[in-house]
Amino acid sequence: MAANEFSADFTDVSVHENVPVEGNIRISVPLASEDEDMSTLDEPVKDTIMRDLKAVGKKFVHVLYPKNNDELLRDWDLWGPLIVCVFLAMMLQGKGADSPTHGVPQFAEVFVTVWFGAIVVTFNSHLLGGTISFFQSLCVLGYCIMPLSVSLLLCHVTLLAKGSLPLAMFIVRFICVTLAFAWATFASTTFLGNSQPPNRKALAVYPIFLFYFVISWMIITNVT
Amino acid sequence: METVDPLWRPSNRSSQKKKKKIVFHQFDLIFTFIDFTLVDEGKESINGRMQVEEEDTEEELIYDEGVRTELLAGQKKSSSFWTFSYYQTFFDVDTRQVLNRIKGSMIPLPKRNFVRHYIRNKPDLYGPFWICATLVFAISISGNLSNFLVHRGESGFRYTPEFQKVSIAATAVYAYAWLVPLALWGCLVWWHGHAGAPAPYSFLELVCIYGYCLSSFIPAALLWLIPLEPMRWVLLVLACMLSGGVLSVALWPVLRRYGQHHATVALAFLLLLHICLGLGCKLYFFDTPQAVPAPSLPTHANNDTMHQHNQ
């Protein structure tokens, strides 16, 4: 039923007796929210994907220049961590039990290590009394692995130069991974650091340090 | 006329009213606490623990008021086992407390019972869990690196990260640090159950003892990187002695109650398990450096080794 606009001026209304007044007032409200939902349902798939990709990309940029802003925490998503983790696992995986690379972690091992490690670290900071929600801190930890993925790419590039100056190449890789590890730890403590009570900050930061250290170890020992 | 009762009884004079009495279970000068049960006919009895304070002028200890006069231990506020806030009570520690506890677990002193002195009825799960995690990775990474350093010059050696050993290390360390306290606690509950008293140490306190004791192995594991066999044995003995010492000082007063003979056997068995853990870690993860000839011969393995001699 069409809603009518209702306006009334009550200045010259007076009631002589205590007459109970009851009724309904209907006011028209712009139905903007329903329109928006309809419009995102109708938009082309490319727009949806591009919008999400832009959000993910913007968060990666935030990790590159970690300042203490809230955007990474407010609009959390787990796409970025998934992309990073799949990339890491694909690059680090070995080929099978009989191949020469039998000591290398398999895809599932890397995947589980990264996700299970992130979940345990998140639980830990939550149990210590952190004020961030579970998924927000999972999001931050996942996004901050990004510098380590970049260093993994660089390591692969140096490994392509097979045979020449192996020690120098190893030193280059080592410096790369160390820098990336420091960057990742610094970025995640920037985002997560203020959520802990100050007398427990070191207790919350140490597991994050251990988590990135293990990932750096996996990257630097990847020589195939 | 009422007869004077030799036992001290804070009861009402009227014989109509029900009588209360306090039964003391623990009265040992080595302990710093006294366990008792307040028996009130008609109501359920309350188990409690009175903490006896020590004078300690050497260092500043951290304790809170609620622990000192904990008469109604059985009525501590506790959330349900399935809620998150139940577990949050076990992470209620500060950085300084954790560091103090780690320090206390590395230095065995006969008068400082680790549980009474450092844990003080506030066991935490942070220390045991993360010390075990650190130990797992310290052993795996250090072992992998030291194997690389030992076998570097050999022909046919190909470096692998040996990632599968991480899960083996994790299983061994976590099983030791959590299942052995569980078994020990089960035994204590069973023995004490005969006397109708609560076990002297709760399960979490036992987990704390074992978890924090393992922290002595972490520097040892890192130093095992150096491929000198005599030094490794010295480090193993030192780590076992330190952590075994703290373990003994903490567990001996409890075990002693079951007779000298039984206590000795039990403590020896627990220490043997502890030594087995250290020995197993050293032997499995760290290859012994054999007396190889100096690796100056130009050996050429494959292109994929981490460190390659000049062609």
Tab-separated table of N, CA, C and O in Angstrom, chain A residues 81-185:
chain	number	residue	atom	x	y	z
A	81	PRO	N	45.015	-13.846	2.904
A	81	PRO	CA	45.758	-14.960	3.493
A	81	PRO	C	45.685	-16.233	2.674
A	81	PRO	O	46.687	-16.957	2.568
A	82	LEU	N	44.525	-16.483	2.071
A	82	LEU	CA	44.407	-17.712	1.270
A	82	LEU	C	45.298	-17.650	0.049
A	82	LEU	O	46.014	-18.610	-0.270
A	83	ILE	N	45.302	-16.502	-0.616
A	83	ILE	CA	46.154	-16.351	-1.808
A	83	ILE	C	47.613	-16.546	-1.430
A	83	ILE	O	48.364	-17.280	-2.090
A	84	VAL	N	48.014	-15.886	-0.342
A	84	VAL	CA	49.412	-15.957	0.081
A	84	VAL	C	49.787	-17.381	0.453
A	84	VAL	O	50.852	-17.884	0.073
A	85	CYS	N	48.900	-18.047	1.163
A	85	CYS	CA	49.208	-19.391	1.643
A	85	CYS	C	49.297	-20.382	0.487
A	85	CYS	O	50.201	-21.227	0.451
A	86	VAL	N	48.370	-20.264	-0.469
A	86	VAL	CA	48.407	-21.177	-1.611
A	86	VAL	C	49.669	-20.938	-2.431
A	86	VAL	O	50.331	-21.889	-2.879
A	87	PHE	N	50.029	-19.689	-2.597
A	87	PHE	CA	51.256	-19.369	-3.330
A	87	PHE	C	52.476	-19.972	-2.648
A	87	PHE	O	53.322	-20.615	-3.281
A	88	LEU	N	52.564	-19.775	-1.332
A	88	LEU	CA	53.683	-20.329	-0.559
A	88	LEU	C	53.735	-21.840	-0.704
A	88	LEU	O	54.787	-22.428	-0.951
A	89	ALA	N	52.575	-22.478	-0.531
A	89	ALA	CA	52.557	-23.938	-0.539
A	89	ALA	C	52.927	-24.475	-1.914
A	89	ALA	O	53.622	-25.491	-2.026
A	90	MET	N	52.454	-23.790	-2.957
A	90	MET	CA	52.772	-24.277	-4.293
A	90	MET	C	54.249	-24.129	-4.609
A	90	MET	O	54.847	-24.986	-5.245
A	91	MET	N	54.842	-23.045	-4.142
A	91	MET	CA	56.251	-22.852	-4.456
A	91	MET	C	57.148	-23.734	-3.612
A	91	MET	O	58.225	-24.121	-4.018
A	92	LEU	N	56.707	-24.026	-2.385
A	92	LEU	CA	57.587	-24.747	-1.472
A	92	LEU	C	57.453	-26.253	-1.571
A	92	LEU	O	58.243	-26.977	-0.990
A	93	GLN	N	56.450	-26.731	-2.272
A	93	GLN	CA	56.168	-28.153	-2.153
A	93	GLN	C	57.196	-28.997	-2.884
A	93	GLN	O	57.799	-28.584	-3.860
A	94	GLY	N	57.361	-30.171	-2.385
A	94	GLY	CA	58.209	-31.149	-3.032
A	94	GLY	C	57.359	-31.980	-3.961
A	94	GLY	O	56.165	-31.769	-4.119
A	95	LYS	N	58.016	-32.955	-4.588
A	95	LYS	CA	57.279	-33.625	-5.646
A	95	LYS	C	56.758	-34.996	-5.276
A	95	LYS	O	55.969	-35.552	-5.990
A	96	GLY	N	57.211	-35.553	-4.177
A	96	GLY	CA	56.690	-36.877	-3.869
A	96	GLY	C	57.690	-37.644	-3.046
A	96	GLY	O	58.789	-37.195	-2.787
A	97	ALA	N	57.309	-38.846	-2.598
A	97	ALA	CA	58.138	-39.565	-1.643
A	97	ALA	C	59.384	-40.147	-2.281
A	97	ALA	O	60.389	-40.334	-1.621
A	98	ASP	N	59.328	-40.459	-3.545
A	98	ASP	CA	60.483	-41.127	-4.147
A	98	ASP	C	61.428	-40.182	-4.842
A	98	ASP	O	62.524	-40.566	-5.235
A	99	SER	N	60.969	-38.960	-5.020
A	99	SER	CA	61.818	-38.040	-5.769
A	99	SER	C	62.979	-37.594	-4.900
A	99	SER	O	62.980	-37.798	-3.691
A	100	PRO	N	63.946	-36.960	-5.506
A	100	PRO	CA	65.090	-36.466	-4.713
A	100	PRO	C	64.690	-35.459	-3.661
A	100	PRO	O	65.443	-35.185	-2.748
A	101	THR	N	63.501	-34.894	-3.794
A	101	THR	CA	63.110	-33.860	-2.841
A	101	THR	C	62.272	-34.452	-1.725
A	101	THR	O	61.256	-33.892	-1.336
A	102	HIS	N	62.650	-35.588	-1.177
A	102	HIS	CA	61.726	-36.225	-0.248
A	102	HIS	C	61.720	-35.607	1.125
A	102	HIS	O	60.877	-35.936	1.933
A	103	GLY	N	62.682	-34.726	1.409
A	103	GLY	CA	62.644	-34.124	2.741
A	103	GLY	C	61.903	-32.800	2.766
A	103	GLY	O	61.676	-32.227	3.820
A	104	VAL	N	61.527	-32.361	1.588
A	104	VAL	CA	60.909	-31.036	1.475
A	104	VAL	C	59.445	-31.135	1.924
A	104	VAL	O	58.801	-32.151	1.689
A	105	PRO	N	58.927	-30.092	2.549
A	105	PRO	CA	57.519	-30.171	2.955
A	105	PRO	C	56.600	-30.284	1.753
A	105	PRO	O	56.816	-29.651	0.733
A	106	GLN	N	55.593	-31.061	1.897
A	106	GLN	CA	54.611	-31.198	0.833
A	106	GLN	C	53.623	-30.045	0.910
A	106	GLN	O	53.614	-29.288	1.879
A	107	PHE	N	52.769	-29.960	-0.109
A	107	PHE	CA	51.789	-28.877	-0.176
A	107	PHE	C	50.933	-28.847	1.078
A	107	PHE	O	50.755	-27.812	1.716
A	108	ALA	N	50.430	-30.016	1.458
A	108	ALA	CA	49.518	-30.065	2.602
A	108	ALA	C	50.242	-29.671	3.884
A	108	ALA	O	49.661	-29.031	4.757
A	109	GLU	N	51.519	-30.058	3.977
A	109	GLU	CA	52.255	-29.718	5.191
A	109	GLU	C	52.419	-28.213	5.331
A	109	GLU	O	52.237	-27.649	6.418
A	110	VAL	N	52.761	-27.552	4.239
A	110	VAL	CA	52.917	-26.095	4.308
A	110	VAL	C	51.584	-25.433	4.624
A	110	VAL	O	51.487	-24.544	5.471
A	111	PHE	N	50.546	-25.893	3.929
A	111	PHE	CA	49.226	-25.299	4.108
A	111	PHE	C	48.769	-25.412	5.552
A	111	PHE	O	48.337	-24.435	6.182
A	112	VAL	N	48.893	-26.641	6.083
A	112	VAL	CA	48.440	-26.867	7.455
A	112	VAL	C	49.312	-26.094	8.437
A	112	VAL	O	48.801	-25.519	9.402
A	113	THR	N	50.622	-26.075	8.180
A	113	THR	CA	51.506	-25.325	9.089
A	113	THR	C	51.097	-23.869	9.146
A	113	THR	O	50.991	-23.283	10.226
A	114	VAL	N	50.868	-23.277	7.966
A	114	VAL	CA	50.544	-21.854	7.956
A	114	VAL	C	49.200	-21.597	8.631
A	114	VAL	O	49.090	-20.748	9.528
A	115	TRP	N	48.174	-22.345	8.249
A	115	TRP	CA	46.857	-22.043	8.799
A	115	TRP	C	46.745	-22.432	10.268
A	115	TRP	O	46.240	-21.678	11.082
A	116	PHE	N	47.242	-23.618	10.589
A	116	PHE	CA	47.158	-24.055	11.976
A	116	PHE	C	48.000	-23.156	12.869
A	116	PHE	O	47.596	-22.798	13.981
A	117	GLY	N	49.166	-22.771	12.362
A	117	GLY	CA	50.007	-21.858	13.129
A	117	GLY	C	49.320	-20.522	13.359
A	117	GLY	O	49.329	-19.992	14.474
A	118	ALA	N	48.679	-19.989	12.301
A	118	ALA	CA	48.005	-18.705	12.454
A	118	ALA	C	46.851	-18.823	13.439
A	118	ALA	O	46.628	-17.922	14.268
A	119	ILE	N	46.134	-19.936	13.382
A	119	ILE	CA	45.007	-20.107	14.301
A	119	ILE	C	45.484	-20.202	15.744
A	119	ILE	O	44.910	-19.594	16.651
A	120	VAL	N	46.565	-20.963	15.951
A	120	VAL	CA	47.077	-21.108	17.321
A	120	VAL	C	47.579	-19.771	17.857
A	120	VAL	O	47.308	-19.406	19.006
A	121	VAL	N	48.289	-19.015	17.015
A	121	VAL	CA	48.790	-17.711	17.462
A	121	VAL	C	47.619	-16.779	17.773
A	121	VAL	O	47.645	-16.038	18.768
A	122	THR	N	46.580	-16.841	16.946
A	122	THR	CA	45.409	-15.996	17.193
A	122	THR	C	44.717	-16.382	18.494
A	122	THR	O	44.343	-15.513	19.298
A	123	PHE	N	44.556	-17.676	18.714
A	123	PHE	CA	43.963	-18.131	19.963
A	123	PHE	C	44.763	-17.641	21.150
A	123	PHE	O	44.213	-17.237	22.177
A	124	ASN	N	46.090	-17.724	20.998
A	124	ASN	CA	46.944	-17.316	22.098
A	124	ASN	C	46.730	-15.850	22.441
A	124	ASN	O	46.570	-15.493	23.614
A	125	SER	N	46.710	-14.974	21.430
A	125	SER	CA	46.557	-13.556	21.762
A	125	SER	C	45.155	-13.280	22.269
A	125	SER	O	44.941	-12.403	23.098
A	126	HIS	N	44.194	-14.087	21.834
A	126	HIS	CA	42.834	-13.919	22.329
A	126	HIS	C	42.747	-14.314	23.796
A	126	HIS	O	42.128	-13.643	24.614
A	127	LEU	N	43.396	-15.451	24.130
A	127	LEU	CA	43.338	-15.930	25.502
A	127	LEU	C	44.080	-15.021	26.455
A	127	LEU	O	43.757	-14.943	27.630
A	128	LEU	N	45.113	-14.324	25.943
A	128	LEU	CA	45.855	-13.440	26.823
A	128	LEU	C	45.082	-12.171	27.110
A	128	LEU	O	45.523	-11.354	27.896
A	129	GLY	N	43.952	-12.000	26.462
A	129	GLY	CA	43.152	-10.831	26.753
A	129	GLY	C	43.204	-9.787	25.669
A	129	GLY	O	43.033	-8.610	25.939
A	130	GLY	N	43.432	-10.191	24.438
A	130	GLY	CA	43.446	-9.226	23.357
A	130	GLY	C	42.059	-8.755	23.018
A	130	GLY	O	41.063	-9.450	23.245
A	131	THR	N	41.994	-7.563	22.460
A	131	THR	CA	40.682	-6.989	22.192
A	131	THR	C	40.245	-7.160	20.750
A	131	THR	O	39.171	-6.730	20.376
A	132	ILE	N	41.096	-7.761	19.942
A	132	ILE	CA	40.713	-7.928	18.532
A	132	ILE	C	39.948	-9.235	18.394
A	132	ILE	O	40.197	-10.190	19.124
A	133	SER	N	39.059	-9.269	17.439
A	133	SER	CA	38.302	-10.504	17.248
A	133	SER	C	39.172	-11.538	16.556
A	133	SER	O	40.240	-11.246	16.030
A	134	PHE	N	38.683	-12.761	16.555
A	134	PHE	CA	39.446	-13.905	16.046
A	134	PHE	C	39.810	-13.729	14.582
A	134	PHE	O	40.969	-13.869	14.182
A	135	PHE	N	38.830	-13.385	13.752
A	135	PHE	CA	39.090	-13.320	12.315
A	135	PHE	C	39.902	-12.111	11.932
A	135	PHE	O	40.639	-12.133	10.953
A	136	GLN	N	39.776	-11.047	12.702
A	136	GLN	CA	40.583	-9.869	12.389
A	136	GLN	C	42.058	-10.179	12.545
A	136	GLN	O	42.883	-9.823	11.708
A	137	SER	N	42.386	-10.858	13.629
A	137	SER	CA	43.820	-11.091	13.818
A	137	SER	C	44.322	-12.177	12.880
A	137	SER	O	45.478	-12.149	12.449
A	138	LEU	N	43.427	-13.120	12.511
A	138	LEU	CA	43.811	-14.112	11.501
A	138	LEU	C	44.108	-13.419	10.175
A	138	LEU	O	45.075	-13.728	9.476
A	139	CYS	N	43.271	-12.426	9.860
A	139	CYS	CA	43.450	-11.651	8.633
A	139	CYS	C	44.786	-10.930	8.646
A	139	CYS	O	45.548	-10.986	7.679
A	140	VAL	N	45.097	-10.273	9.762
A	140	VAL	CA	46.349	-9.510	9.829
A	140	VAL	C	47.551	-10.442	9.697
A	140	VAL	O	48.490	-10.167	8.946
A	141	LEU	N	47.523	-11.560	10.406
A	141	LEU	CA	48.651	-12.495	10.338
A	141	LEU	C	48.840	-13.016	8.923
A	141	LEU	O	49.967	-13.134	8.431
A	142	GLY	N	47.731	-13.316	8.243
A	142	GLY	CA	47.846	-13.833	6.888
A	142	GLY	C	48.390	-12.806	5.920
A	142	GLY	O	49.270	-13.092	5.115
A	143	TYR	N	47.893	-11.577	6.009
A	143	TYR	CA	48.372	-10.542	5.103
A	143	TYR	C	49.840	-10.226	5.338
A	143	TYR	O	50.565	-9.900	4.408
A	144	CYS	N	50.278	-10.309	6.573
A	144	CYS	CA	51.664	-9.937	6.854
A	144	CYS	C	52.652	-11.001	6.411
A	144	CYS	O	53.858	-10.777	6.502
A	145	ILE	N	52.178	-12.161	5.924
A	145	ILE	CA	53.111	-13.136	5.353
A	145	ILE	C	53.560	-12.677	3.977
A	145	ILE	O	54.493	-13.231	3.388
A	146	MET	N	52.903	-11.652	3.453
A	146	MET	CA	53.181	-11.241	2.084
A	146	MET	C	54.647	-10.886	1.816
A	146	MET	O	55.194	-11.316	0.790
A	147	PRO	N	55.350	-10.145	2.688
A	147	PRO	CA	56.772	-9.892	2.412
A	147	PRO	C	57.575	-11.183	2.270
A	147	PRO	O	58.531	-11.246	1.492
A	148	LEU	N	57.205	-12.207	3.025
A	148	LEU	CA	57.931	-13.472	2.922
A	148	LEU	C	57.673	-14.140	1.578
A	148	LEU	O	58.579	-14.786	1.015
A	149	SER	N	56.472	-13.993	1.029
A	149	SER	CA	56.211	-14.556	-0.301
A	149	SER	C	57.047	-13.845	-1.346
A	149	SER	O	57.574	-14.479	-2.274
A	150	VAL	N	57.174	-12.531	-1.194
A	150	VAL	CA	58.001	-11.778	-2.139
A	150	VAL	C	59.435	-12.261	-2.067
A	150	VAL	O	60.104	-12.453	-3.095
A	151	SER	N	59.914	-12.505	-0.840
A	151	SER	CA	61.299	-12.967	-0.710
A	151	SER	C	61.444	-14.363	-1.295
A	151	SER	O	62.507	-14.723	-1.815
A	152	LEU	N	60.371	-15.171	-1.231
A	152	LEU	CA	60.440	-16.507	-1.844
A	152	LEU	C	60.594	-16.399	-3.352
A	152	LEU	O	61.377	-17.138	-3.970
A	153	LEU	N	59.892	-15.438	-3.949
A	153	LEU	CA	60.056	-15.197	-5.379
A	153	LEU	C	61.490	-14.831	-5.702
A	153	LEU	O	62.093	-15.351	-6.653
A	154	LEU	N	62.051	-13.919	-4.903
A	154	LEU	CA	63.431	-13.509	-5.158
A	154	LEU	C	64.385	-14.679	-4.997
A	154	LEU	O	65.365	-14.807	-5.740
A	155	CYS	N	64.128	-15.541	-4.020
A	155	CYS	CA	64.979	-16.716	-3.831
A	155	CYS	C	64.940	-17.601	-5.062
A	155	CYS	O	65.969	-18.115	-5.500
A	156	HIS	N	63.751	-17.777	-5.611
A	156	HIS	CA	63.658	-18.604	-6.808
A	156	HIS	C	64.422	-17.999	-7.961
A	156	HIS	O	65.031	-18.724	-8.759
A	157	VAL	N	64.375	-16.682	-8.049
A	157	VAL	CA	65.129	-16.028	-9.113
A	157	VAL	C	66.614	-16.298	-8.949
A	157	VAL	O	67.316	-16.624	-9.912
A	158	THR	N	67.126	-16.188	-7.723
A	158	THR	CA	68.558	-16.433	-7.529
A	158	THR	C	68.898	-17.892	-7.761
A	158	THR	O	70.011	-18.205	-8.168
A	159	LEU	N	67.964	-18.792	-7.483
A	159	LEU	CA	68.263	-20.207	-7.699
A	159	LEU	C	68.303	-20.564	-9.171
A	159	LEU	O	68.864	-21.600	-9.543
A	160	LEU	N	67.705	-19.708	-9.986
A	160	LEU	CA	67.762	-19.986	-11.419
A	160	LEU	C	69.177	-19.883	-11.931
A	160	LEU	O	69.552	-20.546	-12.900
A	161	ALA	N	69.964	-19.039	-11.252
A	161	ALA	CA	71.363	-18.922	-11.667
A	161	ALA	C	72.147	-20.070	-11.070
A	161	ALA	O	72.929	-19.919	-10.150
A	162	LYS	N	71.900	-21.271	-11.619
A	162	LYS	CA	72.461	-22.446	-10.972
A	162	LYS	C	73.960	-22.531	-11.196
A	162	LYS	O	74.447	-22.387	-12.308
A	163	GLY	N	74.672	-22.813	-10.146
A	163	GLY	CA	76.082	-23.164	-10.302
A	163	GLY	C	77.040	-21.997	-10.165
A	163	GLY	O	78.193	-22.203	-9.816
A	164	SER	N	76.585	-20.808	-10.430
A	164	SER	CA	77.556	-19.718	-10.363
A	164	SER	C	77.472	-19.059	-8.993
A	164	SER	O	76.414	-18.671	-8.542
A	165	LEU	N	78.633	-18.927	-8.363
A	165	LEU	CA	78.741	-18.228	-7.086
A	165	LEU	C	77.682	-18.697	-6.084
A	165	LEU	O	76.848	-17.920	-5.669
A	166	PRO	N	77.716	-19.955	-5.698
A	166	PRO	CA	76.648	-20.410	-4.808
A	166	PRO	C	76.667	-19.731	-3.450
A	166	PRO	O	75.613	-19.472	-2.872
A	167	LEU	N	77.858	-19.445	-2.939
A	167	LEU	CA	77.896	-18.851	-1.606
A	167	LEU	C	77.323	-17.443	-1.625
A	167	LEU	O	76.573	-17.036	-0.739
A	168	ALA	N	77.677	-16.691	-2.662
A	168	ALA	CA	77.167	-15.327	-2.749
A	168	ALA	C	75.653	-15.335	-2.897
A	168	ALA	O	74.939	-14.538	-2.287
A	169	MET	N	75.166	-16.275	-3.712
A	169	MET	CA	73.724	-16.363	-3.891
A	169	MET	C	73.046	-16.719	-2.577
A	169	MET	O	71.974	-16.214	-2.254
A	170	PHE	N	73.716	-17.601	-1.827
A	170	PHE	CA	73.120	-17.980	-0.542
A	170	PHE	C	73.060	-16.787	0.395
A	170	PHE	O	72.076	-16.589	1.112
A	171	ILE	N	74.111	-15.976	0.382
A	171	ILE	CA	74.106	-14.802	1.259
A	171	ILE	C	73.004	-13.837	0.842
A	171	ILE	O	72.300	-13.261	1.683
A	172	VAL	N	72.834	-13.674	-0.470
A	172	VAL	CA	71.764	-12.790	-0.951
A	172	VAL	C	70.412	-13.301	-0.487
A	172	VAL	O	69.564	-12.543	0.019
A	173	ARG	N	70.219	-14.618	-0.630
A	173	ARG	CA	68.930	-15.187	-0.205
A	173	ARG	C	68.728	-14.988	1.286
A	173	ARG	O	67.630	-14.637	1.745
A	174	PHE	N	69.801	-15.221	2.032
A	174	PHE	CA	69.690	-15.114	3.482
A	174	PHE	C	69.300	-13.703	3.901
A	174	PHE	O	68.416	-13.503	4.749
A	175	ILE	N	69.940	-12.724	3.282
A	175	ILE	CA	69.628	-11.334	3.634
A	175	ILE	C	68.197	-11.001	3.257
A	175	ILE	O	67.459	-10.366	4.018
A	176	CYS	N	67.799	-11.461	2.067
A	176	CYS	CA	66.420	-11.217	1.613
A	176	CYS	C	65.410	-11.745	2.607
A	176	CYS	O	64.465	-11.058	3.002
A	177	VAL	N	65.598	-13.014	2.984
A	177	VAL	CA	64.605	-13.647	3.844
A	177	VAL	C	64.618	-13.002	5.228
A	177	VAL	O	63.567	-12.813	5.848
A	178	THR	N	65.812	-12.655	5.702
A	178	THR	CA	65.873	-12.011	7.016
A	178	THR	C	65.149	-10.675	7.011
A	178	THR	O	64.387	-10.358	7.942
A	179	LEU	N	65.364	-9.897	5.938
A	179	LEU	CA	64.667	-8.619	5.849
A	179	LEU	C	63.160	-8.807	5.808
A	179	LEU	O	62.404	-8.098	6.480
A	180	ALA	N	62.741	-9.789	5.005
A	180	ALA	CA	61.305	-10.028	4.888
A	180	ALA	C	60.714	-10.478	6.219
A	180	ALA	O	59.610	-10.072	6.597
A	181	PHE	N	61.461	-11.308	6.943
A	181	PHE	CA	60.990	-11.776	8.250
A	181	PHE	C	60.843	-10.608	9.216
A	181	PHE	O	59.833	-10.471	9.921
A	182	ALA	N	61.853	-9.722	9.218
A	182	ALA	CA	61.777	-8.573	10.120
A	182	ALA	C	60.595	-7.687	9.751
A	182	ALA	O	59.860	-7.193	10.617
A	183	TRP	N	60.394	-7.503	8.433
A	183	TRP	CA	59.293	-6.674	7.952
A	183	TRP	C	57.948	-7.257	8.364
A	183	TRP	O	57.079	-6.554	8.859
A	184	ALA	N	57.817	-8.569	8.192
A	184	ALA	CA	56.538	-9.203	8.514
A	184	ALA	C	56.242	-9.081	10.006
A	184	ALA	O	55.126	-8.750	10.415
A	185	THR	N	57.267	-9.331	10.816
A	185	THR	CA	57.042	-9.245	12.261
A	185	THR	C	56.716	-7.819	12.669
A	185	THR	O	55.796	-7.575	13.470
